[in-house]
mmCIF file of C-alpha atoms in Angstrom:
data_model
loop_
_atom_site.group_PDB
_atom_site.id
_atom_site.type_symbol
_atom_site.label_atom_id
_atom_site.label_comp_id
_atom_site.label_asym_id
_atom_site.label_seq_id
_atom_site.Cartn_x
_atom_site.Cartn_y
_atom_site.Cartn_z
ATOM 1 C CA MET H 1 -63.915 95.594 157.763
ATOM 2 C CA ARG H 2 -66.969 96.171 160.005
ATOM 3 C CA LEU H 3 -70.377 95.955 158.376
ATOM 4 C CA ARG H 4 -72.556 98.986 159.007
ATOM 5 C CA LEU H 5 -76.232 97.944 159.232
ATOM 6 C CA ALA H 6 -78.364 100.915 160.252
ATOM 7 C CA PRO H 7 -80.508 99.653 163.225
ATOM 8 C CA LEU H 8 -83.858 101.105 162.185
ATOM 9 C CA SER H 9 -83.383 101.262 158.460
ATOM 10 C CA LEU H 10 -82.233 97.645 158.108
ATOM 11 C CA LEU H 11 -84.666 95.926 155.787
ATOM 12 C CA LEU H 12 -86.991 98.949 156.008
ATOM 13 C CA ALA H 13 -87.678 98.794 152.314
ATOM 14 C CA VAL H 14 -88.287 95.048 152.583
ATOM 15 C CA ALA H 15 -90.698 95.592 155.435
ATOM 16 C CA MET H 16 -92.702 98.210 153.547
ATOM 17 C CA VAL H 17 -92.941 95.989 150.509
ATOM 18 C CA GLY H 18 -93.918 93.022 152.636
ATOM 19 C CA CYS H 19 -96.688 94.938 154.439
ATOM 20 C CA SER H 20 -98.243 96.202 151.232
ATOM 21 C CA ARG H 21 -98.434 92.823 149.489
ATOM 22 C CA PRO H 22 -100.344 89.638 150.180
ATOM 23 C CA LYS H 23 -98.293 87.123 152.130
ATOM 24 C CA SER H 24 -98.225 84.861 149.133
ATOM 25 C CA ALA H 25 -96.609 87.529 146.919
ATOM 26 C CA ALA H 26 -92.888 87.051 146.306
ATOM 27 C CA PHE H 27 -90.513 89.959 146.992
ATOM 28 C CA THR H 28 -88.571 91.151 143.918
ATOM 29 C CA PRO H 29 -85.310 92.938 144.867
ATOM 30 C CA PRO H 30 -84.687 96.218 142.998
ATOM 31 C CA ALA H 31 -82.196 96.127 140.152
ATOM 32 C CA VAL H 32 -78.952 98.115 140.551
ATOM 33 C CA GLN H 33 -75.818 98.485 138.494
ATOM 34 C CA THR H 34 -72.487 97.724 140.133
ATOM 35 C CA VAL H 35 -68.785 97.995 139.414
ATOM 36 C CA VAL H 36 -65.813 96.118 140.781
ATOM 37 C CA LEU H 37 -63.183 98.471 142.180
ATOM 38 C CA GLY H 38 -59.889 98.653 140.355
ATOM 39 C CA GLU H 39 -57.075 101.074 139.720
ATOM 40 C CA ALA H 40 -57.049 104.145 137.491
ATOM 41 C CA THR H 41 -54.341 106.626 136.567
ATOM 42 C CA PHE H 42 -54.486 109.846 138.574
ATOM 43 C CA THR H 43 -52.519 112.979 137.777
ATOM 44 C CA PRO H 44 -52.546 115.285 140.788
ATOM 45 C CA GLY H 45 -51.364 118.761 139.929
ATOM 46 C CA ILE H 46 -51.295 122.482 140.624
ATOM 47 C CA GLN H 47 -53.951 124.697 139.061
ATOM 48 C CA VAL H 48 -53.049 128.255 138.042
ATOM 49 C CA VAL H 49 -54.922 130.863 135.988
ATOM 50 C CA SER H 50 -52.718 132.908 133.659
ATOM 51 C CA GLU H 51 -52.565 134.742 130.334
ATOM 52 C CA LEU H 52 -51.043 133.474 127.099
ATOM 53 C CA GLU H 53 -48.225 135.401 125.461
ATOM 54 C CA SER H 54 -46.516 135.127 122.104
ATOM 55 C CA ARG H 55 -42.872 134.130 122.140
ATOM 56 C CA THR H 56 -42.337 135.951 118.845
ATOM 57 C CA SER H 57 -44.012 139.340 118.467
ATOM 58 C CA VAL H 58 -42.621 142.642 117.151
ATOM 59 C CA THR H 59 -43.787 146.096 116.160
ATOM 60 C CA LEU H 60 -42.785 146.913 112.593
ATOM 61 C CA LYS H 61 -40.995 150.270 112.187
ATOM 62 C CA PRO H 62 -39.357 151.675 109.032
ATOM 63 C CA GLU H 63 -35.600 152.240 109.121
ATOM 64 C CA THR H 64 -35.789 155.241 106.804
ATOM 65 C CA ASP H 65 -38.126 158.151 106.126
ATOM 66 C CA GLY H 66 -40.386 157.800 103.112
ATOM 67 C CA ARG H 67 -43.839 157.859 101.607
ATOM 68 C CA VAL H 68 -45.832 154.624 101.494
ATOM 69 C CA VAL H 69 -46.455 153.733 97.843
ATOM 70 C CA LYS H 70 -47.681 150.176 98.250
ATOM 71 C CA ILE H 71 -49.159 147.941 100.968
ATOM 72 C CA GLU H 72 -48.747 144.313 99.947
ATOM 73 C CA VAL H 73 -50.777 142.667 102.747
ATOM 74 C CA ASN H 74 -54.041 142.909 104.641
ATOM 75 C CA GLN H 75 -54.452 142.779 108.389
ATOM 76 C CA GLY H 76 -54.722 139.199 109.598
ATOM 77 C CA ASP H 77 -52.742 137.816 106.649
ATOM 78 C CA LEU H 78 -50.303 134.998 107.305
ATOM 79 C CA VAL H 79 -46.896 135.925 105.913
ATOM 80 C CA ARG H 80 -43.536 134.236 105.449
ATOM 81 C CA LYS H 81 -40.149 135.421 106.617
ATOM 82 C CA GLY H 82 -38.668 137.903 104.122
ATOM 83 C CA GLN H 83 -41.984 138.647 102.406
ATOM 84 C CA VAL H 84 -42.416 142.308 101.361
ATOM 85 C CA LEU H 85 -45.165 143.971 103.407
ATOM 86 C CA PHE H 86 -44.781 147.689 102.588
ATOM 87 C CA VAL H 87 -42.967 149.606 99.866
ATOM 88 C CA LEU H 88 -41.761 153.178 100.434
ATOM 89 C CA ASP H 89 -40.992 155.686 97.674
ATOM 90 C CA ASN H 90 -37.590 154.518 96.409
ATOM 91 C CA VAL H 91 -36.888 156.603 93.307
ATOM 92 C CA GLN H 92 -33.934 158.432 94.841
ATOM 93 C CA PRO H 93 -32.465 155.388 96.652
ATOM 94 C CA THR H 94 -32.740 153.378 93.418
ATOM 95 C CA ALA H 95 -30.935 156.086 91.419
ATOM 96 C CA ALA H 96 -28.236 156.367 94.077
ATOM 97 C CA TYR H 97 -27.753 152.607 94.080
ATOM 98 C CA ASP H 98 -27.518 152.441 90.285
ATOM 99 C CA ALA H 99 -24.936 155.260 90.272
ATOM 100 C CA SER H 100 -22.866 153.660 93.017
ATOM 101 C CA LYS H 101 -22.891 150.306 91.199
ATOM 102 C CA ALA H 102 -21.649 151.967 88.015
ATOM 103 C CA GLU H 103 -18.939 153.787 89.950
ATOM 104 C CA ALA H 104 -17.888 150.569 91.647
ATOM 105 C CA ARG H 105 -17.615 148.745 88.296
ATOM 106 C CA LYS H 106 -15.507 151.587 86.817
ATOM 107 C CA ASP H 107 -13.157 151.665 89.804
ATOM 108 C CA LEU H 108 -12.817 147.876 89.766
ATOM 109 C CA LEU H 109 -11.718 147.955 86.116
ATOM 110 C CA ASN H 110 -9.215 150.728 86.885
ATOM 111 C CA ALA H 111 -7.822 148.751 89.797
ATOM 112 C CA GLU H 112 -7.438 145.607 87.677
ATOM 113 C CA ARG H 113 -5.677 147.624 84.932
ATOM 114 C CA TYR H 114 -3.234 149.247 87.348
ATOM 115 C CA ILE H 115 -2.504 145.892 88.963
ATOM 116 C CA PHE H 116 -1.548 144.578 85.500
ATOM 117 C CA LEU H 117 0.552 147.683 84.684
ATOM 118 C CA ASN H 118 2.326 147.451 88.008
ATOM 119 C CA ASP H 119 3.202 143.831 87.305
ATOM 120 C CA GLN H 120 4.726 145.022 83.990
ATOM 121 C CA GLY H 121 6.674 147.790 85.743
ATOM 122 C CA ALA H 122 4.767 150.507 83.883
ATOM 123 C CA VAL H 123 3.320 152.206 86.990
ATOM 124 C CA SER H 124 4.433 152.553 90.556
ATOM 125 C CA THR H 125 3.101 150.503 93.442
ATOM 126 C CA LYS H 126 1.762 153.725 94.967
ATOM 127 C CA GLU H 127 -0.403 154.375 91.930
ATOM 128 C CA ARG H 128 -1.637 150.764 91.946
ATOM 129 C CA ASP H 129 -2.572 150.945 95.634
ATOM 130 C CA PHE H 130 -4.434 154.209 95.068
ATOM 131 C CA TYR H 131 -6.759 152.607 92.506
ATOM 132 C CA ILE H 132 -7.192 149.456 94.592
ATOM 133 C CA THR H 133 -8.251 151.594 97.557
ATOM 134 C CA GLN H 134 -10.606 153.573 95.360
ATOM 135 C CA ALA H 135 -12.208 150.327 94.099
ATOM 136 C CA ILE H 136 -12.710 149.081 97.647
ATOM 137 C CA GLN H 137 -14.329 152.346 98.707
ATOM 138 C CA SER H 138 -16.639 152.320 95.677
ATOM 139 C CA ARG H 139 -17.630 148.729 96.404
ATOM 140 C CA ASP H 140 -18.485 149.597 100.016
ATOM 141 C CA GLN H 141 -20.468 152.628 98.879
ATOM 142 C CA ALA H 142 -22.473 150.440 96.500
ATOM 143 C CA ARG H 143 -23.226 148.042 99.337
ATOM 144 C CA ALA H 144 -24.373 150.927 101.525
ATOM 145 C CA SER H 145 -26.599 152.245 98.736
ATOM 146 C CA LYS H 146 -28.092 148.790 98.310
ATOM 147 C CA ALA H 147 -28.851 148.605 102.032
ATOM 148 C CA THR H 148 -30.469 152.043 101.934
ATOM 149 C CA LEU H 149 -32.613 150.928 99.010
ATOM 150 C CA GLY H 150 -33.515 147.795 100.949
ATOM 151 C CA TYR H 151 -34.946 149.957 103.734
ATOM 152 C CA SER H 152 -37.624 151.032 101.257
ATOM 153 C CA TYR H 153 -38.966 147.477 101.357
ATOM 154 C CA ILE H 154 -40.344 146.589 104.790
ATOM 155 C CA ARG H 155 -40.239 142.806 105.105
ATOM 156 C CA ALA H 156 -41.547 140.210 107.554
ATOM 157 C CA PRO H 157 -38.780 139.319 110.042
ATOM 158 C CA PHE H 158 -40.316 135.870 110.621
ATOM 159 C CA ASP H 159 -43.343 133.750 109.731
ATOM 160 C CA GLY H 160 -46.409 135.200 111.400
ATOM 161 C CA GLU H 161 -49.716 137.028 111.260
ATOM 162 C CA ILE H 162 -50.119 140.710 110.398
ATOM 163 C CA GLY H 163 -51.785 142.884 113.015
ATOM 164 C CA ASP H 164 -53.798 146.108 112.767
ATOM 165 C CA LEU H 165 -53.151 148.250 109.672
ATOM 166 C CA SER H 166 -55.475 151.125 110.518
ATOM 167 C CA SER H 167 -52.611 153.479 111.389
ATOM 168 C CA VAL H 168 -51.086 153.543 107.888
ATOM 169 C CA LYS H 169 -52.351 153.842 104.319
ATOM 170 C CA VAL H 170 -50.911 154.408 100.864
ATOM 171 C CA GLY H 171 -49.668 157.987 100.544
ATOM 172 C CA ASP H 172 -48.771 158.417 104.206
ATOM 173 C CA PHE H 173 -45.305 159.762 104.975
ATOM 174 C CA VAL H 174 -43.670 157.661 107.662
ATOM 175 C CA LYS H 175 -40.593 158.443 109.691
ATOM 176 C CA THR H 176 -37.771 156.265 110.875
ATOM 177 C CA GLY H 177 -38.867 154.334 113.977
ATOM 178 C CA GLN H 178 -42.581 155.066 113.547
ATOM 179 C CA ALA H 179 -44.792 152.101 114.514
ATOM 180 C CA ILE H 180 -46.947 151.105 111.551
ATOM 181 C CA THR H 181 -48.205 147.627 112.493
ATOM 182 C CA GLY H 182 -47.240 144.484 114.331
ATOM 183 C CA ILE H 183 -46.514 140.920 113.390
ATOM 184 C CA VAL H 184 -46.965 137.983 115.717
ATOM 185 C CA SER H 185 -46.196 134.293 115.446
ATOM 186 C CA ASN H 186 -48.797 132.193 117.266
ATOM 187 C CA SER H 187 -47.299 128.818 116.405
ATOM 188 C CA LEU H 188 -45.770 128.583 119.873
ATOM 189 C CA LEU H 189 -47.209 130.433 122.868
ATOM 190 C CA TRP H 190 -46.160 130.580 126.469
ATOM 191 C CA THR H 191 -47.559 131.694 129.773
ATOM 192 C CA ASN H 192 -46.168 133.006 133.044
ATOM 193 C CA MET H 193 -47.665 131.270 136.075
ATOM 194 C CA ASP H 194 -47.379 132.426 139.685
ATOM 195 C CA VAL H 195 -47.129 129.175 141.647
ATOM 196 C CA PRO H 196 -47.628 129.452 145.444
ATOM 197 C CA ALA H 197 -44.469 128.872 147.442
ATOM 198 C CA THR H 198 -46.186 126.107 149.434
ATOM 199 C CA VAL H 199 -46.311 123.826 146.386
ATOM 200 C CA ALA H 200 -43.533 125.251 144.198
ATOM 201 C CA ASN H 201 -41.103 122.479 145.175
ATOM 202 C CA ARG H 202 -43.348 119.989 143.346
ATOM 203 C CA VAL H 203 -42.788 121.692 139.982
ATOM 204 C CA LYS H 204 -40.020 120.387 137.712
ATOM 205 C CA THR H 205 -38.847 121.451 134.248
ATOM 206 C CA GLY H 206 -40.394 119.274 131.555
ATOM 207 C CA GLN H 207 -43.559 118.416 133.491
ATOM 208 C CA PRO H 208 -46.716 118.422 131.334
ATOM 209 C CA VAL H 209 -49.134 121.329 131.662
ATOM 210 C CA LEU H 210 -52.787 120.898 130.675
ATOM 211 C CA LEU H 211 -54.436 124.051 129.353
ATOM 212 C CA THR H 212 -58.162 124.857 129.294
ATOM 213 C CA THR H 213 -59.575 128.047 127.786
ATOM 214 C CA GLN H 214 -62.436 129.943 129.423
ATOM 215 C CA GLU H 215 -64.624 129.988 126.327
ATOM 216 C CA THR H 216 -67.676 127.786 125.721
ATOM 217 C CA PRO H 217 -67.063 125.082 124.728
ATOM 218 C CA PRO H 218 -63.538 125.173 126.152
ATOM 219 C CA PHE H 219 -60.487 124.308 124.083
ATOM 220 C CA ARG H 220 -57.909 122.030 125.697
ATOM 221 C CA GLY H 221 -54.236 121.730 124.911
ATOM 222 C CA GLN H 222 -51.015 120.446 126.426
ATOM 223 C CA GLY H 223 -47.610 122.023 126.891
ATOM 224 C CA LYS H 224 -44.687 121.673 129.262
ATOM 225 C CA VAL H 225 -42.776 123.581 131.926
ATOM 226 C CA VAL H 226 -39.726 125.268 130.376
ATOM 227 C CA PHE H 227 -38.510 127.579 133.147
ATOM 228 C CA ILE H 228 -38.690 127.839 136.936
ATOM 229 C CA SER H 229 -37.469 131.039 138.543
ATOM 230 C CA PRO H 230 -34.613 130.537 141.027
ATOM 231 C CA TYR H 231 -36.101 133.059 143.446
ATOM 232 C CA TYR H 232 -39.440 134.007 144.979
ATOM 233 C CA ARG H 233 -41.406 137.033 143.908
ATOM 234 C CA THR H 234 -41.673 139.861 146.431
ATOM 235 C CA LEU H 235 -44.316 142.534 146.851
ATOM 236 C CA SER H 236 -43.596 145.436 144.517
ATOM 237 C CA ALA H 237 -45.558 148.527 143.545
ATOM 238 C CA SER H 238 -44.499 148.054 139.919
ATOM 239 C CA SER H 239 -45.528 144.396 139.688
ATOM 240 C CA SER H 240 -48.969 142.820 139.536
ATOM 241 C CA SER H 241 -47.595 139.413 140.538
ATOM 242 C CA SER H 242 -48.540 137.845 143.851
ATOM 243 C CA PRO H 243 -45.858 137.901 146.556
ATOM 244 C CA ASN H 244 -44.382 134.676 147.915
ATOM 245 C CA THR H 245 -44.869 132.900 144.598
ATOM 246 C CA VAL H 246 -42.475 131.372 142.092
ATOM 247 C CA LEU H 247 -42.567 132.308 138.416
ATOM 248 C CA VAL H 248 -43.036 129.214 136.253
ATOM 249 C CA LYS H 249 -43.117 129.425 132.453
ATOM 250 C CA ALA H 250 -44.777 126.882 130.184
ATOM 251 C CA GLU H 251 -44.920 126.763 126.404
ATOM 252 C CA PHE H 252 -47.733 125.417 124.254
ATOM 253 C CA PRO H 253 -47.684 124.436 120.573
ATOM 254 C CA ASN H 254 -50.593 126.103 118.772
ATOM 255 C CA LEU H 255 -50.978 123.853 115.751
ATOM 256 C CA THR H 256 -54.693 124.580 115.297
ATOM 257 C CA GLY H 257 -54.363 128.346 115.767
ATOM 258 C CA LYS H 258 -57.200 128.384 118.317
ATOM 259 C CA LEU H 259 -55.048 129.968 121.021
ATOM 260 C CA LYS H 260 -54.356 133.706 120.996
ATOM 261 C CA PRO H 261 -51.950 135.973 122.903
ATOM 262 C CA GLY H 262 -53.739 137.732 125.765
ATOM 263 C CA GLN H 263 -56.184 134.842 126.230
ATOM 264 C CA LYS H 264 -56.974 133.854 129.831
ATOM 265 C CA VAL H 265 -56.485 130.139 130.450
ATOM 266 C CA THR H 266 -56.560 127.688 133.334
ATOM 267 C CA ASN H 267 -53.377 125.616 133.617
ATOM 268 C CA LEU H 268 -52.907 122.342 135.461
ATOM 269 C CA ILE H 269 -49.270 121.479 136.111
ATOM 270 C CA ILE H 270 -49.099 117.683 136.341
ATOM 271 C CA THR H 271 -46.642 117.082 139.164
ATOM 272 C CA GLU H 272 -46.931 113.292 139.221
ATOM 273 C CA GLU H 273 -48.781 110.356 137.710
ATOM 274 C CA LYS H 274 -49.791 107.342 139.745
ATOM 275 C CA ARG H 275 -52.045 104.306 139.704
ATOM 276 C CA GLN H 276 -54.535 104.211 142.558
ATOM 277 C CA LEU H 277 -57.839 102.610 143.514
ATOM 278 C CA ALA H 278 -60.648 104.567 141.899
ATOM 279 C CA LEU H 279 -64.244 105.107 142.962
ATOM 280 C CA PRO H 280 -66.831 106.218 140.368
ATOM 281 C CA VAL H 281 -68.539 109.480 141.225
ATOM 282 C CA GLN H 282 -71.922 107.775 140.713
ATOM 283 C CA ALA H 283 -71.233 105.509 143.703
ATOM 284 C CA VAL H 284 -70.530 108.218 146.274
ATOM 285 C CA LEU H 285 -73.224 109.720 148.516
ATOM 286 C CA MET H 286 -72.894 112.128 151.447
ATOM 287 C CA GLN H 287 -74.314 111.921 154.964
ATOM 288 C CA ALA H 288 -73.384 114.661 157.446
ATOM 289 C CA SER H 289 -70.350 115.562 155.294
ATOM 290 C CA GLN H 290 -69.197 111.937 155.384
ATOM 291 C CA PRO H 291 -68.948 110.208 151.996
ATOM 292 C CA PHE H 292 -70.252 106.664 151.804
ATOM 293 C CA VAL H 293 -71.092 103.990 149.253
ATOM 294 C CA TYR H 294 -73.330 100.968 149.100
ATOM 295 C CA LYS H 295 -71.063 97.966 149.052
ATOM 296 C CA ILE H 296 -72.342 94.606 147.837
ATOM 297 C CA TYR H 297 -72.069 91.603 150.178
ATOM 298 C CA PRO H 298 -73.438 88.091 149.663
ATOM 299 C CA LEU H 299 -76.255 87.274 152.078
ATOM 300 C CA SER H 300 -74.228 84.413 153.525
ATOM 301 C CA GLU H 301 -71.633 86.910 154.778
ATOM 302 C CA VAL H 302 -74.049 89.334 156.462
ATOM 303 C CA ALA H 303 -76.580 86.722 157.670
ATOM 304 C CA PRO H 304 -74.990 86.447 161.164
ATOM 305 C CA LYS H 305 -75.405 90.194 161.681
ATOM 306 C CA ILE H 306 -79.027 89.975 160.606
ATOM 307 C CA ARG H 307 -79.720 87.079 163.000
ATOM 308 C CA GLU H 308 -78.119 88.951 165.911
ATOM 309 C CA SER H 309 -80.032 92.170 165.266
ATOM 310 C CA THR H 310 -82.637 93.065 167.892
ATOM 311 C CA GLN H 311 -84.017 95.897 165.784
ATOM 312 C CA VAL H 312 -85.379 93.756 162.964
ATOM 313 C CA PRO H 313 -88.737 91.995 163.368
ATOM 314 C CA GLU H 314 -88.462 88.228 163.284
ATOM 315 C CA GLU H 315 -90.824 88.054 160.315
ATOM 316 C CA MET H 316 -88.492 90.301 158.327
ATOM 317 C CA LYS H 317 -85.495 88.257 159.381
ATOM 318 C CA SER H 318 -87.213 85.169 158.077
ATOM 319 C CA LYS H 319 -87.964 86.836 154.761
ATOM 320 C CA ILE H 320 -84.407 87.951 154.173
ATOM 321 C CA LEU H 321 -82.742 84.819 155.530
ATOM 322 C CA SER H 322 -84.928 82.628 153.354
ATOM 323 C CA LEU H 323 -83.301 84.087 150.247
ATOM 324 C CA PRO H 324 -80.403 82.206 148.582
ATOM 325 C CA GLY H 325 -77.030 82.654 150.289
ATOM 326 C CA GLY H 326 -75.568 84.367 147.241
ATOM 327 C CA THR H 327 -78.245 87.089 147.163
ATOM 328 C CA PRO H 328 -76.533 90.517 146.916
ATOM 329 C CA ILE H 329 -77.109 92.703 149.981
ATOM 330 C CA VAL H 330 -76.165 96.399 150.061
ATOM 331 C CA VAL H 331 -74.384 97.725 153.131
ATOM 332 C CA GLN H 332 -73.711 101.413 153.739
ATOM 333 C CA THR H 333 -69.927 101.781 154.004
ATOM 334 C CA ALA H 334 -68.014 104.944 154.903
ATOM 335 C CA VAL H 335 -65.115 105.856 152.607
ATOM 336 C CA LYS H 336 -62.400 108.463 152.380
ATOM 337 C CA VAL H 337 -61.743 109.930 148.939
ATOM 338 C CA GLY H 338 -59.396 112.454 147.366
ATOM 339 C CA LYS H 339 -60.097 115.224 144.873
ATOM 340 C CA LEU H 340 -62.412 114.320 142.005
ATOM 341 C CA GLN H 341 -60.615 113.835 138.700
ATOM 342 C CA GLY H 342 -62.895 113.464 135.725
ATOM 343 C CA ASP H 343 -65.606 111.024 136.813
ATOM 344 C CA VAL H 344 -63.683 109.137 139.493
ATOM 345 C CA TYR H 345 -62.360 109.789 142.988
ATOM 346 C CA PRO H 346 -59.023 108.451 144.205
ATOM 347 C CA LEU H 347 -59.937 106.074 147.025
ATOM 348 C CA LEU H 348 -57.932 106.705 150.192
ATOM 349 C CA ASP H 349 -59.656 104.405 152.706
ATOM 350 C CA GLY H 350 -62.736 102.273 153.344
ATOM 351 C CA LEU H 351 -62.630 99.731 150.508
ATOM 352 C CA LYS H 352 -60.172 97.419 148.802
ATOM 353 C CA GLN H 353 -59.484 96.306 145.261
ATOM 354 C CA GLY H 354 -62.111 93.847 144.039
ATOM 355 C CA ASP H 355 -64.910 95.197 146.235
ATOM 356 C CA LYS H 356 -68.204 95.731 144.436
ATOM 357 C CA VAL H 357 -70.210 98.946 144.851
ATOM 358 C CA VAL H 358 -73.558 100.199 143.556
ATOM 359 C CA VAL H 359 -73.560 102.993 140.949
ATOM 360 C CA SER H 360 -77.279 103.337 140.128
ATOM 361 C CA ASN H 361 -80.525 103.887 142.054
ATOM 362 C CA THR H 362 -78.450 104.666 145.150
ATOM 363 C CA ALA H 363 -80.994 107.198 146.438
ATOM 364 C CA LEU H 364 -83.572 104.395 146.764
ATOM 365 C CA LEU H 365 -81.372 102.049 148.773
ATOM 366 C CA ARG H 366 -81.083 101.336 152.480
ATOM 367 C CA SER H 367 -78.419 99.355 154.260
ATOM 368 C CA GLY H 368 -79.402 95.687 154.337
ATOM 369 C CA LEU H 369 -81.639 95.741 151.282
ATOM 370 C CA PRO H 370 -81.416 92.785 148.867
ATOM 371 C CA VAL H 371 -80.811 93.842 145.275
ATOM 372 C CA ARG H 372 -80.458 92.391 141.816
ATOM 373 C CA ASP H 373 -76.897 92.946 140.645
ATOM 374 C CA GLU H 374 -76.465 94.141 137.041
ATOM 375 C CA PRO H 375 -72.798 94.944 136.233
ATOM 376 C CA ALA H 376 -72.353 98.406 134.701
ATOM 377 C CA ASN H 377 -70.122 99.473 131.839
ATOM 378 C CA ASP H 378 -66.567 100.602 132.618
ATOM 379 C CA LEU H 379 -66.832 103.629 134.905
ATOM 380 C CA MET H 380 -63.365 103.415 136.427
ATOM 381 C CA GLY H 381 -61.556 105.839 134.105
ATOM 382 C CA ASN H 382 -58.971 103.229 133.106
#
């Protein structure tokens, strides 16, 4: 790798320090923190903004006409499957059910008696069958009456949370099919994502999806891809979806209850996971849109370049070359990096594993400046 020593800036800081001090004063290199380059785990993905939806949500509607005589819940209550939510006036259905049960019991006894008499030869088979049929019909009528009575009790179809109750109150007369409230289960949510066709082939069922809400502070969760449409969306007047995209569905467990249907979220579909050389964001500077870092070299390695330089005064050469051979020297080195992930960049070119770079006081450095190396804490995102 070629060492980049800026012609005019080489040892500029050393020169300024040297000119401002008595010749007898010793130069003290500035202290910097450094890290040794290593690998980190990167998860490149596809970012999509979407809206959360409930997988289980219904509007509650009575299956019979009636007057509301009792409301057993409040809006926002968590309810269990089968729990009674509303009670309609059931005086007549209860009376009808009681009468049908009594009729069914009477007809059952008659049928059993005629079965016995028929076995004894006392009555004809035709008479026996008549009473058996009558018992069956009475039993079915009792079951129907029980079902009708059951319609007076509006129950939760699944575990969930009660919605708005402002449209109904005790004393209201409700009709069959009238919407009175909703119930939603937020334990498992999903979202429909429009993934651009250019990257859709990278998406696979089962891939993790990282979710971030748009609130402050944001809430983060993780789900997975559960469905990928087999066809592309097309432009349609009845659809708000973007054309030339693929519908991808992901589901998210909502164990904390912090996610809500209708909430806008940012999703990151993790399409792969790989280990790669990482460069801390603190090490990277920009010059004319070109990222660079200050790489640490021992003086013994860069000394030949310093000796050959015609831009550095001989006095300055003597100062720097008189330092111990292991003295750390910073050299401006161009790098190529990928997209920032967290606090590290994936390193694409310019450095190799084990290289040491500066991560502090970088704005004060110049290529060729001696420094005091103080290793930093782990900044590699391992």
